[in-house]
Short mmCIF file of C-alpha atoms in Angstrom, two decimals:
data_model
loop_
_atom_site.label_atom_id
_atom_site.label_comp_id
_atom_site.label_asym_id
_atom_site.label_seq_id
_atom_site.Cartn_x
_atom_site.Cartn_y
_atom_site.Cartn_z
CA UNK A 1 -29.25 29.48 -40.12
CA UNK A 2 -26.37 29.72 -42.60
CA UNK A 3 -27.29 29.44 -46.27
CA UNK A 4 -25.70 26.45 -47.98
CA UNK A 5 -23.02 26.85 -50.62
CA UNK A 6 -24.59 25.86 -53.94
CA UNK A 7 -22.46 23.37 -55.88
CA UNK A 8 -22.53 20.88 -58.74
CA UNK A 9 -20.73 17.56 -59.28
CA UNK A 10 -20.20 15.63 -62.52
CA UNK A 11 -20.32 11.90 -63.14
CA UNK A 12 -18.73 11.91 -66.60
CA UNK A 13 -19.23 8.44 -68.09
CA UNK A 14 -17.39 7.05 -71.11
CA UNK A 15 -18.40 3.76 -72.74
CA UNK A 16 -15.78 1.54 -74.36
CA UNK A 17 -15.63 -2.15 -73.50
CA UNK A 18 -17.57 -1.12 -70.41
CA UNK A 19 -18.63 1.99 -68.54
CA UNK A 20 -15.91 4.20 -67.06
CA UNK A 21 -16.02 7.22 -64.73
CA UNK A 22 -13.83 10.31 -65.15
CA UNK A 23 -11.90 11.06 -61.95
CA UNK A 24 -8.82 13.08 -61.01
CA UNK A 25 -6.19 13.37 -58.32
CA UNK A 26 -4.41 16.58 -57.25
CA UNK A 27 -0.79 16.25 -58.41
CA UNK A 28 1.41 16.56 -55.32
CA UNK A 29 -1.56 16.46 -52.91
CA UNK A 30 -2.45 12.79 -52.31
CA UNK A 31 -4.36 13.72 -49.15
CA UNK A 32 -7.06 15.34 -51.33
CA UNK A 33 -8.10 11.89 -52.59
CA UNK A 34 -9.61 10.85 -55.89
CA UNK A 35 -12.49 13.09 -56.96
CA UNK A 36 -14.97 13.88 -59.72
CA UNK A 37 -15.24 17.38 -61.22
CA UNK A 38 -17.22 19.59 -58.83
CA UNK A 39 -17.46 23.16 -57.65
CA UNK A 40 -19.56 26.20 -56.92
CA UNK A 41 -22.35 27.66 -59.02
CA UNK A 42 -21.78 31.31 -59.96
CA UNK A 43 -24.49 33.93 -59.45
CA UNK A 44 -27.01 33.91 -62.30
CA UNK A 45 -25.60 30.61 -63.64
CA UNK A 46 -27.83 27.61 -64.24
CA UNK A 47 -26.66 24.32 -62.66
CA UNK A 48 -26.32 22.67 -66.10
CA UNK A 49 -24.02 25.51 -67.22
CA UNK A 50 -22.04 25.28 -63.98
CA UNK A 51 -21.40 21.54 -64.27
CA UNK A 52 -20.13 21.91 -67.85
CA UNK A 53 -17.91 24.84 -66.79
CA UNK A 54 -16.49 22.84 -63.85
CA UNK A 55 -15.64 19.92 -66.14
CA UNK A 56 -13.78 22.26 -68.50
CA UNK A 57 -11.99 24.09 -65.67
CA UNK A 58 -10.90 20.94 -63.83
CA UNK A 59 -10.22 18.54 -66.73
CA UNK A 60 -10.04 20.59 -69.94
CA UNK A 61 -12.74 18.43 -71.59
CA UNK A 62 -15.08 20.38 -73.85
CA UNK A 63 -16.72 17.40 -75.58
CA UNK A 64 -18.99 16.25 -72.73
CA UNK A 65 -22.76 16.62 -72.66
CA UNK A 66 -25.31 16.60 -69.86
CA UNK A 67 -27.50 13.48 -69.83
CA UNK A 68 -29.57 14.19 -66.72
CA UNK A 69 -29.70 15.70 -63.26
CA UNK A 70 -29.54 12.89 -60.69
CA UNK A 71 -30.03 14.22 -57.18
CA UNK A 72 -29.61 17.23 -54.90
CA UNK A 73 -27.56 16.31 -51.84
CA UNK A 74 -27.52 18.45 -48.68
CA UNK A 75 -24.35 17.52 -46.84
CA UNK A 76 -21.97 19.69 -44.81
CA UNK A 77 -18.38 20.21 -45.88
CA UNK A 78 -16.27 17.39 -44.36
CA UNK A 79 -13.63 19.72 -42.88
CA UNK A 80 -15.48 22.92 -42.01
CA UNK A 81 -18.97 21.57 -41.33
CA UNK A 82 -20.45 24.47 -43.31
CA UNK A 83 -23.68 23.66 -45.14
CA UNK A 84 -23.58 22.93 -48.84
CA UNK A 85 -26.06 21.74 -51.43
CA UNK A 86 -24.62 19.75 -54.34
CA UNK A 87 -26.55 18.84 -57.48
CA UNK A 88 -25.10 15.70 -59.08
CA UNK A 89 -25.28 15.29 -62.85
CA UNK A 90 -24.73 12.39 -65.23
CA UNK A 91 -22.66 13.48 -68.24
CA UNK A 92 -21.47 11.62 -71.32
CA UNK A 93 -17.95 11.69 -72.79
CA UNK A 94 -17.15 10.37 -76.27
CA UNK A 95 -15.51 6.93 -76.46
CA UNK A 96 -12.56 8.63 -78.21
CA UNK A 97 -11.68 10.66 -75.08
CA UNK A 98 -8.11 9.99 -73.93
CA UNK A 99 -7.55 7.42 -71.17
CA UNK A 100 -5.48 9.76 -68.98
CA UNK A 101 -3.93 13.26 -69.03
CA UNK A 102 -2.73 16.05 -66.75
CA UNK A 103 -4.58 19.36 -66.71
CA UNK A 104 -3.40 22.69 -65.29
CA UNK A 105 -6.50 24.05 -63.58
CA UNK A 106 -7.88 27.33 -64.92
CA UNK A 107 -7.81 30.18 -62.41
CA UNK A 108 -6.13 28.19 -59.60
CA UNK A 109 -2.45 28.97 -60.00
CA UNK A 110 -0.26 25.94 -59.50
CA UNK A 111 -2.97 23.26 -59.36
CA UNK A 112 -2.59 20.34 -61.72
CA UNK A 113 -5.04 17.46 -61.86
CA UNK A 114 -4.13 13.97 -63.09
CA UNK A 115 -7.32 12.93 -64.93
CA UNK A 116 -8.22 9.36 -65.87
CA UNK A 117 -11.13 7.02 -66.42
CA UNK A 118 -11.85 4.22 -63.94
CA UNK A 119 -13.98 1.17 -64.76
CA UNK A 120 -17.39 0.95 -63.12
CA UNK A 121 -18.28 -0.22 -60.58
CA UNK A 122 -15.52 1.45 -58.57
CA UNK A 123 -13.32 -0.73 -56.38
CA UNK A 124 -12.55 2.12 -53.93
CA UNK A 125 -14.71 5.01 -52.71
CA UNK A 126 -14.04 8.56 -53.85
CA UNK A 127 -13.10 11.44 -51.55
CA UNK A 128 -15.97 13.00 -49.59
CA UNK A 129 -18.36 10.18 -50.62
CA UNK A 130 -18.61 11.69 -54.10
CA UNK A 131 -19.44 8.20 -55.43
CA UNK A 132 -22.61 7.96 -53.31
CA UNK A 133 -25.05 8.57 -56.17
CA UNK A 134 -23.55 6.47 -58.98
CA UNK A 135 -26.30 3.88 -58.38
CA UNK A 136 -28.83 6.43 -59.65
CA UNK A 137 -27.32 6.00 -63.13
CA UNK A 138 -27.06 2.19 -62.96
CA UNK A 139 -27.89 0.17 -59.81
CA UNK A 140 -24.86 -2.09 -60.29
CA UNK A 141 -22.58 0.95 -59.89
CA UNK A 142 -23.83 1.76 -56.39
CA UNK A 143 -21.13 1.96 -53.76
CA UNK A 144 -23.50 2.71 -50.87
CA UNK A 145 -27.14 1.61 -50.78
CA UNK A 146 -29.59 4.55 -50.70
CA UNK A 147 -30.98 3.40 -47.34
CA UNK A 148 -27.52 3.73 -45.72
CA UNK A 149 -27.12 7.46 -46.50
#
């Protein structure tokens, strides 16, 4: 049995007139879909450290804080079928965080992400069902009932 790739994913929530979720799109790669910050956990790195690092690497935001760990999801990669285990976290961003910006991704030459906040609940699903656990933060944000996963 192949060991799963250990990953983290971040639901970064900002509160203004309502709750909003931080998402991004790959500039020039619309096929990648709209996503939340996510990525692998380095050796000897705690998941909480990894999720904060991924947010910085993929969005440039350094002012977020971890609220809670939500769920550990075992789901294969959608393209390769390889096993992966993703821990989803709820994070908080200050209300003063910009509405939208572009960020050149650290370490991935040439990748730029168009970051923005979307109002919750979402009107469209995220790539790779990344929105599946939003209902764990607030039931009204659920995009898929737990019993349908």
